[in-house]
Coordinates of C-alpha atoms and ligand atoms in Angstrom, one line a residue:
M222 CA 0.0 0.0 0.0
S223 CA 2.8 2.5 -0.8
D224 CA 1.4 5.7 -2.1
R225 CA 2.0 8.1 -4.9
D226 CA 3.7 6.0 -7.7
S227 CA 3.2 7.6 -11.0
T228 CA 1.4 5.0 -13.2
G229 CA 0.6 6.6 -16.6
P230 CA -3.1 6.6 -17.3
F231 CA -4.1 5.4 -13.9
G232 CA -4.2 7.4 -10.7
R233 CA -1.3 7.8 -8.3
Y234 CA -2.6 6.3 -5.1
H235 CA -2.2 2.7 -4.1
F236 CA -4.7 3.1 -1.2
V237 CA -7.9 4.9 -1.7
V238 CA -10.7 5.4 0.8
A239 CA -14.2 6.3 -0.5
A240 CA -16.6 7.6 2.2
S241 CA -19.7 9.7 2.2
R242 CA -17.9 12.6 3.8
L243 CA -14.4 14.0 3.7
P244 CA -12.9 13.9 7.2
V245 CA -13.1 17.7 7.4
D246 CA -15.5 20.6 7.5
R247 CA -15.1 23.9 5.8
A248 CA -15.2 26.7 8.4
E249 CA -14.3 30.3 8.9
G250 CA -11.0 30.9 10.5
P251 CA -10.3 33.7 13.1
D252 CA -9.1 36.0 10.3
G253 CA -12.4 35.5 8.4
Q254 CA -10.8 33.2 5.8
E255 CA -12.2 29.8 4.9
E256 CA -10.3 26.9 6.3
W257 CA -10.7 23.1 6.7
R258 CA -11.2 21.6 10.2
S259 CA -11.5 18.0 11.4
S260 CA -15.1 17.1 11.8
P261 CA -16.6 14.7 14.5
G262 CA -18.5 11.5 13.6
G263 CA -18.1 7.8 13.8
L264 CA -16.2 7.0 10.6
V265 CA -13.9 10.0 10.7
T266 CA -13.0 9.3 14.3
A267 CA -12.2 5.7 13.4
L268 CA -10.3 6.2 10.1
E269 CA -8.3 9.3 10.6
P270 CA -5.3 7.6 12.4
V271 CA -5.3 4.8 9.8
M272 CA -5.3 7.1 6.9
R273 CA -2.5 9.2 8.3
E274 CA -0.4 6.1 8.8
A275 CA -1.1 4.7 5.3
G276 CA -0.8 8.1 3.5
G277 CA -3.5 7.5 0.9
A278 CA -6.2 9.4 -0.9
W279 CA -9.7 10.0 0.6
V280 CA -12.6 10.6 -1.7
G281 CA -15.7 12.2 -0.2
W282 CA -18.2 15.0 -0.1
P283 CA -17.0 18.2 1.7
G284 CA -20.4 18.7 3.4
A285 CA -21.8 21.7 1.6
A286 CA -23.8 21.9 -1.7
G287 CA -21.9 23.3 -4.7
D288 CA -18.9 22.5 -6.9
A289 CA -16.1 20.3 -5.6
P290 CA -13.1 22.2 -4.4
E291 CA -9.7 21.2 -5.9
P292 CA -8.0 18.3 -4.2
F293 CA -5.7 19.2 -1.3
D294 CA -3.4 17.7 1.3
L295 CA -4.2 17.8 5.0
N296 CA -2.8 15.9 7.9
G297 CA -0.9 13.5 5.6
M298 CA -4.0 12.7 3.5
H299 CA -4.8 13.6 -0.1
L300 CA -8.4 14.8 0.0
V301 CA -10.4 14.6 -3.2
S302 CA -13.9 16.2 -3.1
V303 CA -17.0 14.9 -4.8
G304 CA -19.4 17.8 -5.4
L305 CA -23.2 17.6 -4.8
S306 CA -25.7 20.0 -6.2
P307 CA -28.4 21.4 -3.9
A308 CA -30.9 19.0 -5.5
E309 CA -28.5 16.1 -4.9
V310 CA -28.1 17.0 -1.3
R311 CA -31.9 16.9 -0.9
E312 CA -32.5 13.8 -3.0
Y313 CA -29.4 11.7 -2.4
Y314 CA -28.1 12.7 1.0
E315 CA -31.1 13.9 3.0
G316 CA -33.4 11.7 0.9
F317 CA -32.2 8.3 -0.1
C318 CA -29.4 8.0 2.4
N319 CA -30.9 9.6 5.5
A320 CA -34.7 9.1 5.0
T321 CA -34.7 5.8 3.1
L322 CA -31.7 3.7 3.9
W323 CA -30.9 4.9 7.4
P324 CA -34.4 4.2 8.9
L325 CA -34.7 1.0 6.9
Y326 CA -31.4 -0.4 8.0
H327 CA -32.2 0.6 11.7
D328 CA -35.2 -1.7 11.9
V329 CA -37.7 0.9 10.6
I330 CA -37.6 2.7 13.9
A331 CA -38.8 5.6 11.7
Q332 CA -40.8 5.0 8.6
P333 CA -38.5 4.9 5.5
E334 CA -39.7 6.8 2.4
F335 CA -39.3 5.3 -1.0
H336 CA -39.0 7.8 -3.9
R337 CA -37.8 6.9 -7.4
E338 CA -36.2 10.2 -8.0
W339 CA -34.2 9.8 -4.8
W340 CA -33.0 6.4 -6.1
D341 CA -32.0 8.0 -9.4
A342 CA -29.9 10.6 -7.5
Y343 CA -28.3 7.8 -5.4
V344 CA -27.3 6.0 -8.6
R345 CA -26.0 9.2 -10.2
V346 CA -24.0 10.2 -7.1
N347 CA -22.5 6.7 -6.6
R348 CA -21.3 6.8 -10.2
R349 CA -19.6 10.2 -9.6
Y350 CA -17.8 8.8 -6.5
T351 CA -16.8 5.8 -8.6
E352 CA -15.4 7.9 -11.4
T353 CA -13.5 10.0 -8.8
V354 CA -12.0 6.9 -7.2
A355 CA -11.1 5.4 -10.5
A356 CA -9.2 8.6 -11.4
Q357 CA -7.2 8.4 -8.1
A358 CA -6.4 4.7 -7.9
A359 CA -3.1 3.4 -9.2
Q360 CA -3.0 0.2 -11.2
G361 CA -3.8 -2.7 -8.8
A362 CA -4.7 -0.3 -6.0
T363 CA -6.6 -1.2 -2.9
V364 CA -9.9 0.7 -2.6
W365 CA -11.8 0.7 0.7
V366 CA -15.4 1.9 0.2
H367 CA -17.5 2.8 3.3
D368 CA -21.0 2.5 4.3
Y369 CA -24.6 2.6 3.2
Q370 CA -24.2 5.8 1.1
L371 CA -21.9 4.1 -1.4
Q372 CA -23.3 0.6 -1.8
L373 CA -23.2 0.8 -5.6
V374 CA -19.6 1.9 -5.9
P375 CA -18.0 -1.6 -5.6
G376 CA -20.1 -2.9 -8.6
M377 CA -19.5 0.2 -10.7
L378 CA -15.8 0.3 -9.9
R379 CA -15.3 -3.3 -10.8
E380 CA -16.9 -2.6 -14.2
M381 CA -14.6 0.4 -14.7
R382 CA -11.4 -0.9 -13.1
S383 CA -11.2 -4.7 -12.9
D384 CA -7.5 -4.3 -11.8
V385 CA -8.3 -2.9 -8.3
C386 CA -8.9 -4.8 -5.1
I387 CA -12.2 -3.6 -3.5
G388 CA -13.3 -3.8 0.1
H389 CA -16.6 -2.5 1.5
F390 CA -17.4 -2.0 5.1
T391 CA -21.0 -1.4 6.3
H392 CA -20.9 0.8 9.5
I393 CA -24.6 0.5 10.3
P394 CA -26.6 -2.7 10.8
F395 CA -27.6 -4.8 7.8
P396 CA -31.3 -5.5 8.4
G397 CA -33.1 -8.8 8.4
Y398 CA -34.5 -9.9 5.0
E399 CA -38.1 -9.2 5.8
I400 CA -37.2 -5.5 6.4
F401 CA -34.6 -5.3 3.6
A402 CA -37.1 -6.8 1.1
Q403 CA -39.2 -3.6 1.4
L404 CA -36.6 -1.8 -0.6
P405 CA -37.8 -1.6 -4.3
W406 CA -34.1 -1.6 -5.4
R407 CA -32.9 -4.4 -3.1
R408 CA -31.4 -6.4 -5.9
Q409 CA -29.4 -3.5 -7.3
I410 CA -28.0 -2.8 -3.8
V411 CA -26.9 -6.5 -3.3
V412 CA -25.4 -6.6 -6.8
G413 CA -23.6 -3.3 -6.2
L414 CA -22.1 -4.5 -3.0
L415 CA -21.0 -7.8 -4.6
G416 CA -18.6 -5.9 -6.9
A417 CA -16.3 -6.0 -3.8
D418 CA -13.8 -8.8 -3.0
L419 CA -14.5 -8.5 0.7
L420 CA -17.6 -7.2 2.5
G421 CA -17.2 -6.3 6.1
F422 CA -19.9 -5.9 8.8
Q423 CA -20.0 -5.0 12.4
R424 CA -21.8 -8.0 13.8
H425 CA -22.2 -11.6 12.8
S426 CA -26.0 -11.1 12.5
D427 CA -25.4 -8.3 10.0
A428 CA -23.2 -10.6 7.8
T429 CA -25.8 -13.3 8.1
N430 CA -28.6 -11.0 7.1
F431 CA -26.6 -9.9 4.0
L432 CA -25.9 -13.5 3.0
R433 CA -29.6 -14.2 3.1
A434 CA -30.3 -11.1 1.0
C435 CA -27.9 -12.5 -1.6
R436 CA -29.8 -15.7 -1.7
R437 CA -33.3 -14.2 -1.6
S438 CA -33.0 -11.1 -3.7
A439 CA -30.3 -12.0 -6.2
G440 CA -30.8 -15.8 -6.3
L441 CA -27.1 -16.4 -5.6
A442 CA -25.6 -19.4 -3.8
T443 CA -23.7 -18.9 -0.6
H444 CA -21.2 -21.2 1.0
G445 CA -20.4 -20.4 4.6
S446 CA -19.4 -16.7 4.5
R447 CA -18.7 -16.8 0.7
I448 CA -20.9 -15.8 -2.1
H449 CA -20.5 -17.3 -5.6
V450 CA -21.2 -14.7 -8.2
P451 CA -21.2 -14.8 -12.0
D452 CA -18.2 -13.0 -13.4
P453 CA -19.0 -10.4 -14.7
L454 CA -22.0 -9.8 -12.6
P455 CA -24.3 -7.4 -14.6
T456 CA -24.7 -4.2 -12.6
G457 CA -26.5 -2.3 -15.4
G458 CA -29.6 -2.5 -13.3
A459 CA -28.2 0.0 -10.8
A460 CA -28.5 2.6 -13.4
A461 CA -31.3 1.2 -15.4
G462 CA -34.0 0.5 -12.7
P463 CA -35.5 -2.7 -11.5
S464 CA -35.2 -4.7 -14.7
V465 CA -31.6 -5.6 -14.0
A466 CA -31.6 -9.0 -15.6
A467 CA -32.5 -7.7 -19.1
R468 CA -29.2 -8.2 -20.7
P469 CA -28.9 -9.9 -24.1
A470 CA -25.7 -11.7 -23.4
R471 CA -24.7 -15.4 -23.6
R472 CA -26.4 -17.0 -20.7
R473 CA -25.1 -20.2 -19.2
R474 CA -27.2 -20.4 -16.1
T475 CA -30.2 -18.6 -14.7
A476 CA -30.3 -18.3 -10.9
G477 CA -33.3 -17.2 -8.9
D478 CA -34.8 -14.2 -10.5
G479 CA -32.6 -14.3 -13.6
T480 CA -29.2 -13.1 -12.6
V481 CA -26.6 -14.6 -14.9
G482 CA -23.0 -14.3 -15.9
D483 CA -22.4 -13.8 -19.5
S484 CA -18.8 -14.9 -19.8
G485 CA -19.2 -18.2 -18.1
G486 CA -16.9 -17.4 -15.1
W487 CA -17.5 -17.3 -11.4
R488 CA -16.0 -15.1 -8.8
E489 CA -16.0 -15.6 -5.0
V490 CA -17.0 -12.7 -2.8
R491 CA -16.1 -13.0 0.9
S492 CA -18.0 -11.5 3.8
G493 CA -16.9 -11.2 7.4
T494 CA -17.4 -9.6 10.8
F495 CA -15.0 -6.8 11.7
P496 CA -16.2 -4.9 14.7
I497 CA -14.9 -1.3 14.4
S498 CA -13.2 0.4 17.3
I499 CA -11.5 3.6 18.4
D500 CA -8.0 5.0 18.8
S501 CA -8.0 3.7 22.4
R502 CA -4.5 4.8 23.3
G503 CA -5.1 8.3 21.8
F504 CA -8.3 8.7 23.8
G505 CA -6.6 7.3 26.9
E506 CA -3.7 9.7 26.6
I507 CA -6.1 12.7 26.4
A508 CA -7.8 11.4 29.5
R509 CA -4.5 11.3 31.4
R510 CA -3.7 14.9 30.7
P511 CA -3.7 17.0 33.9
E512 CA -5.8 19.8 32.3
V513 CA -8.4 17.3 31.2
Q514 CA -8.6 15.7 34.6
A515 CA -8.9 19.2 36.2
R516 CA -11.6 20.0 33.7
S517 CA -13.5 16.9 34.8
Q518 CA -13.4 18.0 38.4
E519 CA -14.6 21.4 37.3
I520 CA -17.6 19.8 35.6
R521 CA -18.4 17.8 38.7
E522 CA -18.2 21.0 40.8
A523 CA -20.4 22.9 38.3
L524 CA -23.0 20.1 38.6
G525 CA -23.1 20.7 42.4
K526 CA -20.7 17.9 43.4
P527 CA -23.2 15.1 43.2
D528 CA -22.3 11.5 44.3
T529 CA -23.3 10.2 40.9
V530 CA -23.0 11.8 37.5
L531 CA -24.9 9.9 34.8
L532 CA -24.0 10.8 31.2
G533 CA -25.4 10.3 27.7
V534 CA -23.5 11.4 24.6
D535 CA -25.2 10.9 21.3
R536 CA -25.7 12.4 17.9
L537 CA -29.3 13.6 18.2
D538 CA -30.7 10.6 16.3
Y539 CA -33.8 8.6 16.8
T540 CA -31.8 5.4 16.7
K541 CA -29.9 6.3 19.9
G542 CA -32.8 5.8 22.3
I543 CA -32.5 9.1 24.0
L544 CA -36.3 9.3 24.7
H545 CA -36.4 5.8 26.2
R546 CA -33.4 6.7 28.4
L547 CA -35.1 9.9 29.6
K548 CA -38.3 8.0 30.3
A549 CA -36.5 5.5 32.5
Y550 CA -34.6 8.3 34.3
A551 CA -37.8 10.3 34.9
E552 CA -39.4 7.2 36.5
V553 CA -36.4 6.6 38.7
L554 CA -36.6 10.3 39.7
A555 CA -40.3 10.0 40.4
E556 CA -39.7 7.0 42.6
G557 CA -37.0 8.9 44.5
R558 CA -34.4 6.2 43.8
L559 CA -31.9 8.6 42.2
G560 CA -31.9 12.4 41.6
P561 CA -30.5 15.7 42.6
P562 CA -28.6 16.7 44.7
G563 CA -27.2 13.1 44.9
A564 CA -27.4 12.3 41.2
V565 CA -27.7 14.2 38.0
L566 CA -27.9 13.4 34.3
V567 CA -25.8 15.2 31.7
Q568 CA -27.2 14.6 28.2
V569 CA -25.0 15.8 25.3
A570 CA -27.0 15.6 22.0
S571 CA -24.8 16.8 19.2
P572 CA -26.6 18.5 16.3
S573 CA -27.3 16.1 13.4
R574 CA -29.1 16.1 10.1
E575 CA -31.1 19.1 11.1
R576 CA -32.8 19.5 7.7
V577 CA -34.4 16.1 7.8
E578 CA -38.0 16.2 9.1
H579 CA -37.7 13.2 11.5
Y580 CA -34.7 14.8 13.2
R581 CA -36.4 18.2 13.6
R582 CA -39.3 16.4 15.3
L583 CA -37.0 14.4 17.5
R584 CA -35.2 17.5 18.7
E585 CA -38.5 19.0 19.7
E586 CA -39.6 15.9 21.5
V587 CA -36.3 15.5 23.4
E588 CA -36.3 19.2 24.4
T589 CA -39.9 19.1 25.5
T590 CA -39.2 15.9 27.6
V591 CA -36.1 17.5 29.2
G592 CA -38.1 20.6 30.0
R593 CA -40.9 18.5 31.5
I594 CA -38.5 16.5 33.7
N595 CA -36.6 19.6 34.9
G596 CA -39.9 21.4 35.5
E597 CA -41.4 18.5 37.5
Y598 CA -38.4 17.2 39.5
G599 CA -36.0 20.2 39.6
E600 CA -35.4 22.8 42.3
V601 CA -33.8 26.2 41.9
G602 CA -30.1 25.5 41.0
L603 CA -30.8 21.7 40.9
P604 CA -32.0 20.6 37.5
P605 CA -32.1 16.7 37.3
V606 CA -31.1 16.9 33.6
H607 CA -28.3 19.1 32.1
Y608 CA -29.0 19.1 28.4
L609 CA -26.5 20.3 25.9
H610 CA -27.3 20.5 22.2
Q611 CA -23.8 21.3 21.1
S612 CA -20.6 19.7 19.7
Y613 CA -17.5 19.7 21.7
P614 CA -13.8 19.3 21.1
R615 CA -12.4 15.9 21.9
D616 CA -10.7 17.1 25.1
E617 CA -14.1 18.2 26.5
M618 CA -15.6 14.8 25.6
A619 CA -12.8 13.1 27.5
A620 CA -13.4 15.4 30.5
L621 CA -17.1 14.5 30.4
Y622 CA -16.3 10.8 30.2
L623 CA -14.0 11.2 33.2
A624 CA -16.6 13.1 35.1
A625 CA -19.3 10.4 34.6
D626 CA -19.9 7.6 37.1
V627 CA -22.4 5.9 34.9
M628 CA -22.5 6.1 31.1
L629 CA -25.8 5.5 29.5
V630 CA -25.7 4.1 25.9
T631 CA -29.2 2.9 25.1
P632 CA -29.7 2.8 21.3
L633 CA -32.7 1.0 19.8
R634 CA -30.3 -0.1 17.1
D635 CA -26.7 0.9 16.4
G636 CA -24.0 -0.7 14.2
M637 CA -21.4 -0.4 16.9
N638 CA -21.5 2.7 19.1
L639 CA -18.1 4.2 19.6
V640 CA -19.1 6.4 22.5
A641 CA -19.3 3.2 24.7
K642 CA -15.7 2.3 23.8
E643 CA -14.5 5.9 24.3
Y644 CA -15.9 6.0 27.8
V645 CA -14.2 2.7 28.7
A646 CA -10.9 3.9 27.1
C647 CA -10.8 6.9 29.4
R648 CA -11.5 5.1 32.7
H649 CA -7.8 4.5 33.7
D650 CA -8.7 4.0 37.4
E651 CA -11.1 1.2 36.5
T652 CA -14.0 3.0 38.1
G653 CA -17.3 3.8 36.4
A654 CA -20.1 1.7 35.0
L655 CA -21.5 1.3 31.5
V656 CA -25.2 0.7 30.8
L657 CA -25.4 -0.6 27.3
S658 CA -28.2 -1.6 24.9
E659 CA -28.1 -5.2 23.6
F660 CA -29.0 -3.7 20.2
T661 CA -25.5 -2.2 19.7
G662 CA -22.6 -3.9 18.1
A663 CA -20.6 -2.9 21.2
A664 CA -22.7 -5.3 23.3
D665 CA -21.1 -8.3 21.6
E666 CA -17.7 -7.2 22.9
L667 CA -18.3 -5.1 26.1
T668 CA -19.7 -7.9 28.2
G669 CA -18.7 -6.2 31.4
A670 CA -21.5 -3.6 30.8
F671 CA -24.9 -3.6 32.4
I672 CA -26.7 -4.9 29.3
V673 CA -30.3 -3.6 28.8
N674 CA -33.2 -3.8 26.4
P675 CA -34.1 -0.1 25.9
H676 CA -37.7 -1.0 25.2
D677 CA -38.0 -2.6 28.6
I678 CA -38.2 0.6 30.7
D679 CA -38.4 -1.4 34.0
G680 CA -35.3 -3.4 33.1
M681 CA -33.5 -0.2 32.1
K682 CA -34.4 1.5 35.5
E683 CA -33.1 -1.5 37.4
A684 CA -29.9 -1.5 35.4
I685 CA -29.3 2.3 35.9
V686 CA -29.9 1.9 39.7
R687 CA -27.6 -1.2 39.9
A688 CA -24.9 0.5 37.9
A689 CA -25.1 3.6 40.1
S690 CA -24.8 1.5 43.2
A691 CA -22.3 -1.2 42.1
S692 CA -19.6 -1.9 44.7
P693 CA -16.1 -0.7 43.7
Q694 CA -15.0 -4.3 43.4
E695 CA -17.8 -5.2 41.0
A696 CA -17.3 -2.0 39.0
R697 CA -13.5 -2.7 38.8
R698 CA -14.1 -6.3 37.6
R699 CA -16.4 -5.2 34.9
M700 CA -14.4 -2.2 33.8
R701 CA -11.2 -4.2 33.7
S702 CA -12.5 -6.7 31.2
M703 CA -14.0 -4.0 29.0
R704 CA -10.8 -2.1 29.0
R705 CA -8.8 -5.1 28.0
R706 CA -11.1 -5.6 25.0
V707 CA -11.0 -2.0 23.9
Y708 CA -7.2 -1.7 24.2
E709 CA -6.5 -5.0 22.5
H710 CA -9.1 -4.5 19.7
D711 CA -8.6 -0.8 18.8
V712 CA -9.2 0.9 15.5
N713 CA -5.8 -0.2 14.2
Y714 CA -6.6 -3.8 14.9
W715 CA -9.9 -3.3 13.0
A716 CA -8.4 -1.6 10.0
H717 CA -5.5 -4.0 9.7
S718 CA -7.6 -7.1 10.1
F719 CA -9.9 -5.9 7.4
L720 CA -7.1 -4.9 5.0
E721 CA -5.2 -8.1 5.7
A722 CA -8.3 -10.2 4.9
L723 CA -8.9 -8.0 1.8
E724 CA -5.5 -8.7 0.4
K725 CA -5.7 -12.4 1.1
P726 CA -6.5 -14.4 -2.0
A727 CA -9.9 -16.1 -2.1
T728 CA -9.6 -19.6 -0.7
S729 CA -11.1 -21.3 -3.7
D730 CA -10.8 -21.0 -7.5
H731 CA -11.1 -17.3 -8.2
A732 CA -12.7 -17.3 -11.6
S733 CA -13.6 -20.9 -12.1
A734 CA -15.7 -21.8 -15.1
E735 CA -17.7 -24.2 -13.1
P736 CA -20.8 -23.2 -11.3
P737 CA -20.6 -23.3 -7.5
P738 CA -21.5 -26.5 -5.8
D739 CA -24.5 -25.3 -3.7
A740 CA -27.6 -23.7 -5.2
P741 CA -29.6 -21.1 -3.3
H742 CA -32.0 -22.8 -0.8
P743 CA -35.6 -22.2 -1.9
A744 CA -36.7 -21.7 1.7
D745 CA -34.1 -19.1 2.5
Ligands
GDG257 C1 -21.9 5.4 12.8 C2 -22.8 4.2 13.2 C3 -20.8 3.1 14.3 C4 -20.3 12.9 18.9 N1 -20.5 14.1 19.4 C5 -19.3 14.8 19.4 C6 -18.3 13.9 19.0 N2 -18.9 12.7 18.7 C7 -18.2 11.5 18.3 C8 -18.2 10.5 19.4 C9 -18.0 9.2 18.6 C10 -18.8 9.5 17.3 O1 -18.9 10.9 17.2 C11 -20.1 8.9 17.3 O2 -20.0 7.6 16.9 P1 -21.1 6.5 17.2 O3 -20.5 5.1 17.0 O4 -21.5 6.6 18.6 O5 -22.3 6.8 16.3 P2 -22.6 7.3 14.7 O6 -22.2 8.7 14.5 O7 -24.0 7.0 14.5 O8 -21.7 6.4 13.8 C12 -22.2 3.6 14.5 C13 -20.0 4.3 13.7 O9 -20.6 4.8 12.6 C14 -18.6 3.8 13.4 O10 -18.6 2.7 12.6 O11 -20.3 2.8 15.6 O12 -23.0 2.5 14.9 O13 -24.1 4.6 13.5 O14 -16.7 9.0 18.2 O15 -17.2 10.8 20.2 N3 -17.0 14.2 18.9 C15 -16.7 15.4 19.3 N4 -17.6 16.4 19.7 C16 -18.9 16.1 19.8 O16 -19.7 16.9 20.1 N5 -15.4 15.8 19.2

């Protein structure tokens, strides 16, 4: 993965990341000039250190509608912008990504909307990303595509550049087939993803759901975690609409609803589970800084020196279970089991997707609920909830984690949840307790947490009270095991294990002329 060899008609980069967003935001500097600043968010937080180390190119949207600025270098990365018009921001980003795929893939917590013009914009924008990646990638480069916004890129890129090695990682859950099947373009999505050599998911259940979608919506055979796909696999449907199979080529074998290879070859696509993590050491170091520790004391003092500080930190998103958490906390307050001055809750809800209707409504609901709780159970100078609708620098986040005795992470569905891991990474003295939803990827790894079902309000109340009153011995035992996990399986481990798997050759005949041994199971 060395970078920047000059390779004639190809691009210069041997390692290219394609992600929805560039890892920066455009902002106004102190002198009024425009400048680029690092932006918060799961993927950025996770990939920044890896990109710096590898020195590659990152293709993404800069975050504002308009023309793409010229490529530039920042923090050891070559950043290449993909421009989105105002209509594409509405139809592709806010529409198909955030109002169709996001709710669909998170178990339809909110109702997904299906609009054909949004899909057309998704296809168009995925093609633009693909062309940009193809222009950057050196011959034989490794291309790592990220997430639900770019599911067609692997297929389009394989058609354009069969020389590159393609990985795709899905950061959010992959839904069960009964939910996925609602998507009118389910086949095109599956076919698009199958352009990759390796498909990574957060949890085993996500990978399993995807394999089922391959069998059911593309009629393909799977063998363990591998999928046998005709080579080439026609992806024309991604652009052409639902009638993907209509291709007048030589057809050797029809599978399921008509997917065929027209050259007679087969390719093997691998899938696997690669739970993402954080820069644990980096976070841990911030938490050890004297000024950050002093700031955490300051926070506790500002809160009135309670015995127990409860903390929630989330993007303001309906998947994060903020309302369920507030409901449980309000009942615990009403029952007098926790509350000021002995206990307070700090809820950081960082602004997110504010132009999408569901998010606007959620903000109103959360703020009304916080106001009601404070109105009902607060006293002058003693609000039970400290609500902050703001984004903070990472140091302040670490100070908040250090100030918190109990961290509440209660999503209704979450691919992983990095906040849970960040909290654990900061707790050097092995104190503190994590209340964690079973519907997060993190729950598979952080078994020392107090695991909850956020729909079970009584269960969540019990877990919050138990976490707040755990003995120091119990807390230490739980925290120690979680810290071991987070430090051994950090973001480097994640990235390297994915990239190592990607570069490993497929175990069986790569482009065998023979059809695979197992046919799709009709009942699957
Ligand atoms: C998606 C998936 C998956 C938040 N507010 C501020 C801030 N953050 C940082 C946190 C954390 C990140 O953003 C949020 O990551 P999460 O994992 O909790 O959630 P999503 O944003 O939904 O991320 C998720 C992730 O991708 C990675 O694969 O885990 O399941 O949904 O790192 O610290 N950071 C700063 N200020 C803030 O105000 N500096």
